[in-house]
């Protein structure tokens, strides 16, 4: 189906000029890289801390498992096999297994794999030479060398060529976490090698980071793309860079340390009692290290994070997320813009959604993210109907389309927090449906008490139909006693009852996607409004 022109109009108007011109330049310019003199390796005066280990992904010499999917790379064409997903192929070229759990036991495989990659991936051709996988591979090869492994002469020459190529293919057209990864790789290569060329790589990476850290790390510590998963990745990147700088006796910019402290505090506040991240926007388990591992890495460098989580509201006002703890409930509320206007690629149309844990168990869950392929499932997972919020006239609160694009988008407003003895009330609105006839506004109130949570949704302005959804963790059973009452049953016998006013309820089958490539059956409580206001009370 052809894309409607107005989607392009409402998408392009938010972009920065560098993204538009950068995309044209990126498509037309192909740098010619020669195997000129390879820089010498710089003498490393210090000892590198062990980084956070990755998950094992290599299980035989050529059998890989990424994103819950296993393939064997049997020949040179498999590095770019068109029947495998783009993200799977990207992971193949990262070489994460070089620094994974028990990597030392597979060092012979790694040596062979590096040589094979060099021979089967000509310079500038295929997925492996795109800037993002090139950036991650440069870092992984150098970390592998830091761990005591020997890079062959061919590998050292290839590493220099990769850095040379990357320095001419910086992803200014994408910005965000991609640009951060490019800069990190240039710093790694710039310190691993020595000489004038290496110094230029270092300076380029350092200058990018000097601009991007204040841009990407918000005052409250959250990453500006507002994905807890990418926040974790960027925090780990910063810690790796501090590790590298200390190893080579370089002074750590105060900006970096300040960012780490704030980011660690933010991460700690956005973790469920089960120890895993909140799944707002593009987020999944198993991509970034677990929060506990990242925070331990932070502590090794002497950066202090606040380990005390208090009852009440922790409001990350720059990001727009909240952590609310009351009695046995821990909730995470999304009162945030979907992301930076010029970079909504990892955004979901999820304004005023939330997640809820009770008794340490996730109860109300975000649907998660299982794919980056530009298909109907990716579109569904980014849509409003896949989140714990309200759709109007079967439309989304933001127009997420094309896999990584957003046209018209919701902006939250009138966010208020009221804390009193025995009660916490959070309110907010958004204007994402103002383009509809009648310019309706969605308003939501959360009221937390010791043993209950009441959520009230109100639509101000004309609308044809409104539907609220609440997705339940697959370990729990959702029961509907009648059109207005029911219960959520735990495996250990605990029970959460719910009651609705202002709407009729039904239970629908759905799926939960806590990891890429993973789809787990669960249930969704669907409320169809019978008036401009509908309310649900969960009691435990």
Coordinates of C-alpha atoms in Angstrom, one line a residue:
X1 CA 0.0 0.0 0.0
X2 CA 1.5 3.4 -1.0
X3 CA 2.4 5.8 1.8
X4 CA 0.1 8.8 2.2
X5 CA 2.0 12.0 1.3
X6 CA 1.0 13.7 4.5
X7 CA 2.8 11.1 6.5
X8 CA 6.0 12.3 4.8
X9 CA 5.1 15.9 5.3
X10 CA 4.5 15.5 9.1
X11 CA 7.6 13.4 9.4
X12 CA 10.1 15.5 7.5
X13 CA 9.2 18.8 9.1
X14 CA 10.7 17.8 12.4
X15 CA 14.1 16.7 11.0
X16 CA 17.3 18.7 11.4
X17 CA 19.0 19.8 8.1
X18 CA 22.0 17.6 8.9
X19 CA 19.7 14.6 8.8
X20 CA 18.3 15.5 5.4
X21 CA 21.6 16.5 3.7
X22 CA 23.4 13.8 5.6
X23 CA 21.1 11.1 4.2
X24 CA 21.8 12.4 0.6
X25 CA 25.5 12.4 1.3
X26 CA 25.4 9.0 2.9
X27 CA 23.7 7.5 -0.1
X28 CA 25.8 9.1 -2.8
X29 CA 29.3 9.1 -1.3
X30 CA 31.3 6.0 -1.2
X31 CA 34.8 6.5 0.3
X32 CA 37.7 4.8 -1.4
X33 CA 39.8 3.2 1.3
X34 CA 43.2 1.9 0.4
X35 CA 45.3 -0.5 2.5
X36 CA 47.8 2.2 3.2
X37 CA 50.4 1.9 6.0
X38 CA 48.9 0.4 9.1
X39 CA 49.5 2.5 12.2
X40 CA 51.6 1.0 15.0
X41 CA 49.8 -0.2 18.1
X42 CA 50.1 2.2 21.0
X43 CA 51.8 0.9 24.1
X44 CA 49.2 0.5 26.8
X45 CA 50.5 1.7 30.1
X46 CA 47.7 0.5 32.3
X47 CA 45.5 -2.4 33.1
X48 CA 42.0 -2.5 31.6
X49 CA 39.1 -3.4 33.9
X50 CA 37.1 -6.3 32.6
X51 CA 34.0 -5.0 30.8
X52 CA 30.5 -6.3 31.4
X53 CA 30.4 -9.7 29.6
X54 CA 28.0 -10.3 26.7
X55 CA 25.7 -13.3 26.4
X56 CA 27.2 -16.2 24.5
X57 CA 26.0 -16.2 20.9
X58 CA 28.5 -18.6 19.2
X59 CA 27.8 -22.3 19.9
X60 CA 29.9 -24.0 17.2
X61 CA 32.5 -22.6 14.9
X62 CA 29.8 -21.2 12.6
X63 CA 26.5 -21.6 14.5
X64 CA 25.2 -18.4 16.0
X65 CA 22.1 -17.6 18.1
X66 CA 20.8 -14.0 18.2
X67 CA 17.4 -12.6 18.9
X68 CA 16.1 -16.1 19.9
X69 CA 16.9 -17.4 16.4
X70 CA 19.8 -19.7 15.3
X71 CA 21.5 -19.9 11.9
X72 CA 24.7 -21.4 10.6
X73 CA 27.0 -19.3 8.5
X74 CA 28.0 -21.9 6.0
X75 CA 29.5 -19.8 3.2
X76 CA 30.5 -16.2 2.3
X77 CA 27.0 -15.3 1.1
X78 CA 25.5 -16.0 4.5
X79 CA 27.1 -12.9 5.9
X80 CA 24.4 -11.1 4.0
X81 CA 21.7 -13.8 3.7
X82 CA 18.6 -12.0 2.5
X83 CA 16.3 -14.6 4.2
X84 CA 17.6 -13.6 7.6
X85 CA 16.5 -10.4 9.3
X86 CA 18.6 -7.2 9.0
X87 CA 19.0 -7.0 12.8
X88 CA 20.1 -10.7 13.0
X89 CA 22.7 -9.9 10.3
X90 CA 23.8 -6.8 12.2
X91 CA 24.4 -8.9 15.3
X92 CA 26.4 -11.4 13.3
X93 CA 28.8 -8.7 12.3
X94 CA 29.1 -7.2 15.9
X95 CA 31.4 -10.0 17.2
X96 CA 29.9 -9.7 20.7
X97 CA 30.9 -13.3 21.5
X98 CA 34.5 -12.3 21.6
X99 CA 33.7 -10.6 24.9
X100 CA 30.9 -12.9 26.1
X101 CA 30.7 -15.2 29.1
X102 CA 33.5 -17.8 29.0
X103 CA 34.9 -16.3 25.8
X104 CA 38.3 -17.6 26.7
X105 CA 37.1 -21.2 26.1
X106 CA 36.2 -20.2 22.5
X107 CA 39.3 -18.1 21.6
X108 CA 40.4 -20.5 18.8
X109 CA 37.0 -20.2 17.3
X110 CA 37.2 -16.4 17.6
X111 CA 40.6 -16.3 15.9
X112 CA 39.3 -18.4 13.0
X113 CA 36.1 -16.3 12.8
X114 CA 38.0 -13.0 12.6
X115 CA 40.2 -14.3 9.7
X116 CA 37.1 -15.7 7.9
X117 CA 35.3 -12.3 8.3
X118 CA 38.3 -10.5 6.8
X119 CA 38.4 -12.9 3.8
X120 CA 34.7 -13.0 3.1
X121 CA 33.7 -9.3 3.6
X122 CA 35.5 -7.0 1.1
X123 CA 35.9 -3.4 2.1
X124 CA 32.7 -1.4 1.9
X125 CA 30.4 -4.2 0.8
X126 CA 27.5 -5.7 2.7
X127 CA 25.9 -5.3 6.1
X128 CA 29.1 -5.7 8.0
X129 CA 30.5 -2.4 6.6
X130 CA 27.6 -0.3 7.6
X131 CA 28.7 2.2 10.2
X132 CA 26.8 0.8 13.2
X133 CA 28.0 -2.8 13.0
X134 CA 31.5 -1.5 12.1
X135 CA 31.5 0.6 15.2
X136 CA 30.6 -2.3 17.5
X137 CA 33.0 -4.7 15.8
X138 CA 35.9 -2.3 16.2
X139 CA 35.3 -2.1 19.9
X140 CA 34.8 -5.8 20.3
X141 CA 38.0 -6.7 18.5
X142 CA 40.0 -4.2 20.6
X143 CA 38.4 -5.4 23.8
X144 CA 39.3 -9.0 22.8
X145 CA 42.9 -7.9 22.4
X146 CA 42.8 -6.2 25.8
X147 CA 41.7 -9.5 27.3
X148 CA 45.1 -11.1 26.3
X149 CA 44.2 -12.5 22.8
X150 CA 46.4 -12.0 19.8
X151 CA 45.2 -10.1 16.8
X152 CA 47.0 -11.4 13.7
X153 CA 48.7 -9.0 11.3
X154 CA 45.8 -9.3 8.9
X155 CA 43.4 -8.5 11.7
X156 CA 45.3 -5.4 12.8
X157 CA 45.4 -4.2 9.2
X158 CA 41.7 -4.8 8.8
X159 CA 41.0 -3.0 12.1
X160 CA 42.8 0.1 10.8
X161 CA 40.9 -0.1 7.5
X162 CA 37.6 -0.4 9.4
X163 CA 38.4 2.7 11.5
X164 CA 39.6 4.6 8.4
X165 CA 36.3 3.7 6.6
X166 CA 34.1 4.5 9.6
X167 CA 35.7 7.9 10.0
X168 CA 34.3 8.8 6.6
X169 CA 30.9 7.2 7.2
X170 CA 29.7 8.9 10.4
X171 CA 26.0 8.5 10.8
X172 CA 25.0 12.2 11.0
X173 CA 21.9 11.4 9.1
X174 CA 20.7 9.1 12.0
X175 CA 22.3 10.8 15.0
X176 CA 21.3 9.4 18.5
X177 CA 22.7 6.1 19.7
X178 CA 24.2 5.4 16.2
X179 CA 26.3 8.5 16.3
X180 CA 27.3 7.7 19.9
X181 CA 28.5 4.3 18.8
X182 CA 30.5 5.7 15.9
X183 CA 32.3 8.1 18.3
X184 CA 33.0 5.4 20.8
X185 CA 34.6 3.2 18.1
X186 CA 36.8 6.1 16.9
X187 CA 38.1 6.7 20.4
X188 CA 38.9 3.0 20.8
X189 CA 40.7 2.9 17.5
X190 CA 42.4 6.3 18.2
X191 CA 43.9 5.0 21.4
X192 CA 44.7 1.5 20.3
X193 CA 46.8 2.8 17.4
X194 CA 49.3 5.6 17.5
X195 CA 50.3 8.2 15.0
X196 CA 48.8 11.2 13.3
X197 CA 45.9 9.3 11.7
X198 CA 45.0 7.6 15.0
X199 CA 45.1 11.0 16.7
X200 CA 42.6 12.3 14.2
X201 CA 40.3 9.4 14.9
X202 CA 40.5 10.1 18.6
X203 CA 39.9 13.8 18.2
X204 CA 36.9 13.2 15.9
X205 CA 35.3 10.8 18.4
X206 CA 36.1 13.0 21.4
X207 CA 34.6 16.1 19.7
X208 CA 31.4 14.2 18.8
X209 CA 31.0 13.0 22.4
X210 CA 31.6 16.5 23.7
X211 CA 28.6 17.6 21.7
X212 CA 26.4 14.5 22.1
X213 CA 26.6 13.8 25.8
X214 CA 24.9 17.0 26.8
X215 CA 22.4 16.5 24.0
X216 CA 21.6 12.9 24.6
X217 CA 21.8 12.7 28.4
X218 CA 18.9 14.8 29.8
X219 CA 19.2 16.7 33.1
X220 CA 17.4 14.0 35.0
X221 CA 19.9 11.4 33.7
X222 CA 17.6 9.7 31.2
X223 CA 18.7 9.1 27.6
X224 CA 16.8 11.4 25.2
X225 CA 15.4 8.6 23.1
X226 CA 13.5 7.5 26.2
X227 CA 14.1 3.8 25.8
X228 CA 15.4 2.1 29.0
X229 CA 17.2 -0.4 26.8
X230 CA 19.1 2.2 24.8
X231 CA 19.7 4.1 28.0
X232 CA 21.5 1.0 29.4
X233 CA 23.5 0.6 26.2
X234 CA 24.7 4.3 26.3
X235 CA 25.6 4.0 30.0
X236 CA 27.6 0.9 29.3
X237 CA 29.3 2.7 26.4
X238 CA 30.3 5.6 28.6
X239 CA 31.7 3.3 31.2
X240 CA 33.7 1.5 28.5
X241 CA 35.1 4.8 27.4
X242 CA 36.1 5.8 30.9
X243 CA 37.7 2.3 31.3
X244 CA 39.6 2.9 28.1
X245 CA 40.8 6.4 29.0
X246 CA 42.0 5.3 32.4
X247 CA 43.9 2.4 30.8
X248 CA 45.8 4.8 28.6
X249 CA 46.3 7.4 31.3
X250 CA 44.0 10.0 29.8
X251 CA 42.1 12.5 32.0
X252 CA 38.4 11.8 32.3
X253 CA 36.3 14.8 31.3
X254 CA 34.1 15.9 34.2
X255 CA 31.2 15.9 31.8
X256 CA 31.5 12.1 31.4
X257 CA 31.6 11.4 35.1
X258 CA 28.6 13.6 35.8
X259 CA 26.6 11.9 33.1
X260 CA 27.4 8.4 34.5
X261 CA 26.2 9.4 38.0
X262 CA 22.9 10.8 36.7
X263 CA 22.4 7.9 34.2
X264 CA 23.0 5.3 36.9
X265 CA 20.5 6.9 39.2
X266 CA 17.9 7.1 36.4
X267 CA 18.5 3.4 35.5
X268 CA 18.0 2.3 39.1
X269 CA 14.7 4.2 39.2
X270 CA 13.4 2.5 36.0
X271 CA 13.8 -1.1 37.1
X272 CA 11.0 -3.4 38.2
X273 CA 11.3 -5.5 41.4
X274 CA 12.2 -8.5 39.2
X275 CA 15.5 -6.6 38.4
X276 CA 14.7 -6.0 34.7
X277 CA 14.0 -2.7 32.9
X278 CA 10.7 -1.1 32.1
X279 CA 9.7 -1.9 28.5
X280 CA 8.7 1.6 27.3
X281 CA 9.3 2.4 23.6
X282 CA 11.7 0.1 21.8
X283 CA 13.0 -2.0 24.7
X284 CA 13.6 -5.7 25.3
X285 CA 15.5 -7.9 27.7
X286 CA 18.8 -9.5 26.6
X287 CA 20.2 -6.7 24.4
X288 CA 21.8 -4.5 27.0
X289 CA 23.4 -6.1 30.1
X290 CA 21.1 -6.4 33.1
X291 CA 20.8 -3.3 35.3
X292 CA 22.5 -5.0 38.2
X293 CA 25.6 -5.7 36.1
X294 CA 25.8 -2.2 34.7
X295 CA 25.4 -0.6 38.2
X296 CA 28.2 -2.9 39.5
X297 CA 30.4 -1.7 36.6
X298 CA 29.6 1.9 37.6
X299 CA 30.6 1.2 41.2
X300 CA 34.0 -0.2 40.1
X301 CA 35.0 3.3 38.9
X302 CA 33.9 5.0 42.1
X303 CA 30.8 6.6 40.7
X304 CA 28.2 6.5 43.4
X305 CA 24.6 5.8 42.6
X306 CA 21.6 6.2 45.0
X307 CA 20.7 2.6 46.0
X308 CA 17.8 3.7 48.2
X309 CA 14.4 3.4 46.6
X310 CA 11.8 5.2 48.7
X311 CA 8.0 4.9 48.8
X312 CA 6.3 7.7 46.9
X313 CA 7.0 9.3 43.6
X314 CA 10.3 9.6 41.8
X315 CA 9.6 11.9 38.9
X316 CA 12.2 12.1 36.1
X317 CA 10.9 15.5 34.9
X318 CA 13.2 15.9 31.9
X319 CA 12.5 12.4 30.5
X320 CA 8.8 12.5 31.6
X321 CA 8.7 9.1 33.3
X322 CA 7.7 8.4 36.9
X323 CA 8.3 5.6 39.4
X324 CA 5.5 5.3 42.0
X325 CA 5.7 3.0 45.0
X326 CA 2.8 2.6 47.3
X327 CA 2.4 -0.4 49.6
X328 CA 3.0 -3.5 47.6
X329 CA 2.7 -1.7 44.3
X330 CA 5.5 -0.4 42.1
X331 CA 4.3 1.4 38.9
X332 CA 6.0 3.2 36.1
X333 CA 4.0 6.0 34.4
X334 CA 4.7 7.4 30.9
X335 CA 3.9 11.1 30.9
X336 CA 6.7 11.7 28.4
X337 CA 7.0 13.0 24.9
X338 CA 7.7 10.1 22.6
X339 CA 11.3 11.2 22.2
X340 CA 13.3 14.0 20.5
X341 CA 11.2 15.5 17.7
X342 CA 14.0 15.0 15.2
X343 CA 14.7 11.4 16.3
X344 CA 11.5 9.3 17.0
X345 CA 12.8 6.1 15.4
X346 CA 12.6 4.0 18.6
X347 CA 9.3 5.7 19.8
X348 CA 6.0 4.0 20.3
X349 CA 2.6 5.6 20.3
X350 CA 2.2 5.0 24.0
X351 CA 1.6 8.3 25.7
X352 CA 0.0 7.9 29.2
X353 CA 0.7 4.1 29.3
X354 CA 2.1 2.4 32.4
X355 CA 3.4 -0.8 33.8
X356 CA 2.6 -2.2 37.3
X357 CA 4.2 -4.8 39.6
X358 CA 2.5 -6.2 42.7
X359 CA 4.2 -8.4 45.3
X360 CA 7.3 -8.3 43.2
X361 CA 5.5 -9.7 40.1
X362 CA 4.8 -7.9 36.9
X363 CA 1.1 -7.6 36.5
X364 CA 0.3 -4.9 33.9
X365 CA 2.9 -5.1 31.2
X366 CA 3.9 -3.2 28.1
X367 CA 3.6 -5.4 25.0
X368 CA 7.4 -5.1 24.4
X369 CA 9.4 -5.2 21.2
X370 CA 10.2 -8.4 19.2
X371 CA 11.2 -7.1 15.7
X372 CA 12.7 -4.2 13.8
X373 CA 11.5 -5.5 10.5
X374 CA 9.3 -3.1 8.6
X375 CA 6.2 -5.3 8.7
X376 CA 2.7 -5.4 10.1
X377 CA 3.8 -6.8 13.5
X378 CA 6.4 -4.0 13.9
X379 CA 3.6 -1.5 13.1
X380 CA 1.2 -3.2 15.7
X381 CA 3.8 -3.2 18.5
X382 CA 4.5 0.5 18.0
X383 CA 0.8 1.4 17.8
X384 CA -1.3 2.7 20.7
X385 CA -3.5 -0.4 20.8
X386 CA -0.5 -2.4 21.9
X387 CA -0.1 -0.3 25.1
X388 CA -1.9 0.3 28.4
X389 CA -3.7 3.4 27.3
X390 CA -6.6 4.6 25.2
X391 CA -7.3 4.7 21.4
X392 CA -9.8 7.0 19.9
X393 CA -11.7 6.2 16.7
X394 CA -9.3 3.2 16.2
X395 CA -6.4 5.7 15.7
X396 CA -3.1 6.0 17.5
X397 CA -2.1 8.8 19.7
X398 CA 1.0 9.3 17.5
X399 CA 1.3 8.2 13.9
X400 CA 4.1 5.6 14.1
X401 CA 4.8 4.2 10.6
X402 CA 7.4 2.8 8.3
X403 CA 9.3 0.9 11.0
X404 CA 11.1 3.9 12.5
X405 CA 9.1 6.9 11.6
X406 CA 6.5 9.1 13.3
X407 CA 4.4 11.8 11.6
X408 CA 2.0 13.6 13.9
X409 CA 2.8 13.0 17.5
X410 CA 1.3 13.4 21.0
X411 CA 2.6 16.0 23.5
X412 CA 1.8 15.5 27.2
X413 CA 0.7 18.5 29.3
X414 CA -0.8 19.4 32.6
X415 CA 1.2 16.8 34.5
X416 CA 0.5 17.0 38.3
X417 CA 1.5 15.0 41.3
X418 CA -0.3 15.1 44.6
X419 CA 1.0 13.1 47.6
X420 CA -1.0 13.0 50.9
X421 CA -1.3 10.6 53.8
X422 CA -2.6 7.4 52.3
X423 CA -2.9 8.5 48.7
X424 CA -0.8 9.4 45.6
X425 CA -2.5 11.0 42.7
X426 CA -0.9 11.6 39.3
X427 CA -2.7 13.3 36.5
X428 CA -1.8 14.1 32.9
X429 CA -3.2 14.8 29.4
X430 CA -2.0 14.7 25.8
X431 CA -3.1 16.3 22.6
X432 CA -2.3 13.4 20.2
X433 CA -5.9 13.2 19.0
X434 CA -6.4 16.9 18.3
X435 CA -6.2 16.3 14.6
X436 CA -9.4 14.3 14.8
X437 CA -12.8 16.1 14.3
X438 CA -13.8 17.6 17.6
X439 CA -10.1 17.9 18.7
X440 CA -10.5 15.5 21.6
X441 CA -8.1 15.5 24.5
X442 CA -7.2 12.4 26.5
X443 CA -6.9 12.9 30.3
X444 CA -5.8 10.2 32.7
X445 CA -5.7 10.1 36.5
X446 CA -3.8 7.4 38.5
X447 CA -4.8 7.2 42.2
X448 CA -2.7 4.9 44.4
X449 CA -3.8 3.8 47.8
X450 CA -2.3 1.1 50.2
X451 CA -4.2 -1.7 48.5
X452 CA -5.7 -0.3 45.3
X453 CA -5.0 1.6 42.1
X454 CA -7.8 3.5 40.3
X455 CA -7.3 4.7 36.7
X456 CA -9.7 7.1 35.3
X457 CA -9.7 8.1 31.6
X458 CA -11.7 11.1 30.4
X459 CA -12.1 12.3 26.8
X460 CA -12.8 16.0 26.4
X461 CA -14.2 16.8 23.0
X462 CA -16.2 14.8 20.4
X463 CA -15.2 11.3 19.6
X464 CA -16.9 8.3 17.9
X465 CA -15.4 5.5 20.1
X466 CA -12.8 5.0 22.8
X467 CA -11.1 1.8 23.9
X468 CA -8.8 1.3 26.8
X469 CA -6.5 -1.7 27.1
X470 CA -4.6 -3.4 30.0
X471 CA -2.2 -6.2 29.1
X472 CA -1.6 -8.8 31.8
X473 CA 1.6 -10.7 32.3
X474 CA 1.4 -14.3 30.8
X475 CA 2.1 -15.9 34.2
X476 CA -1.2 -14.5 35.4
X477 CA -4.8 -15.5 34.5
X478 CA -7.3 -12.8 33.6
X479 CA -10.9 -13.6 34.5
X480 CA -14.1 -11.7 33.5
X481 CA -17.0 -12.4 35.9
X482 CA -19.3 -10.1 34.0
X483 CA -19.1 -7.0 31.7
X484 CA -17.8 -4.9 34.6
X485 CA -15.9 -7.1 37.1
X486 CA -13.2 -9.7 37.2
X487 CA -10.0 -10.8 38.7
X488 CA -6.3 -11.4 37.9
X489 CA -5.1 -14.7 39.4
X490 CA -1.6 -15.4 40.5
X491 CA 0.0 -18.8 40.4
X492 CA 0.6 -18.8 44.2
X493 CA -3.1 -18.0 44.9
X494 CA -2.9 -14.2 45.3
X495 CA -5.7 -12.4 43.6
X496 CA -6.2 -8.8 42.2
X497 CA -9.9 -7.9 41.6
X498 CA -10.9 -5.2 39.2
X499 CA -14.1 -3.3 38.6
X500 CA -15.0 -0.9 35.8
X501 CA -17.4 1.9 35.6
X502 CA -18.4 3.8 32.4
X503 CA -17.6 1.0 30.0
X504 CA -18.1 -2.7 29.1
X505 CA -15.2 -5.2 29.4
X506 CA -14.0 -8.2 27.6
X507 CA -10.9 -10.3 27.6
X508 CA -8.9 -10.8 24.4
X509 CA -6.0 -13.0 23.5
X510 CA -2.7 -11.2 22.8
X511 CA 1.0 -11.7 22.9
X512 CA 3.9 -10.3 25.1
X513 CA 7.3 -9.7 23.6
X514 CA 10.0 -9.2 26.3
X515 CA 12.8 -10.2 24.0
X516 CA 13.5 -9.9 20.3
X517 CA 12.2 -12.9 18.4
X518 CA 10.0 -14.0 21.3
X519 CA 6.2 -14.1 21.4
X520 CA 4.4 -15.3 24.5
X521 CA 0.6 -15.7 24.7
X522 CA -1.1 -13.4 27.3
X523 CA -4.4 -11.7 27.9
X524 CA -5.7 -8.2 27.5
X525 CA -8.5 -6.5 29.3
X526 CA -10.4 -4.4 26.9
X527 CA -12.7 -1.6 28.0
X528 CA -15.1 0.0 25.5
X529 CA -16.2 3.4 26.7
X530 CA -20.0 4.0 27.1
X531 CA -19.5 7.6 28.1
X532 CA -16.7 10.2 28.0
X533 CA -15.3 8.9 31.2
X534 CA -14.4 5.3 32.2
X535 CA -12.6 4.1 35.3
X536 CA -11.1 0.9 36.5
X537 CA -10.1 0.0 40.1
X538 CA -7.6 -2.7 40.9
X539 CA -7.8 -4.0 44.5
X540 CA -5.5 -6.4 46.2

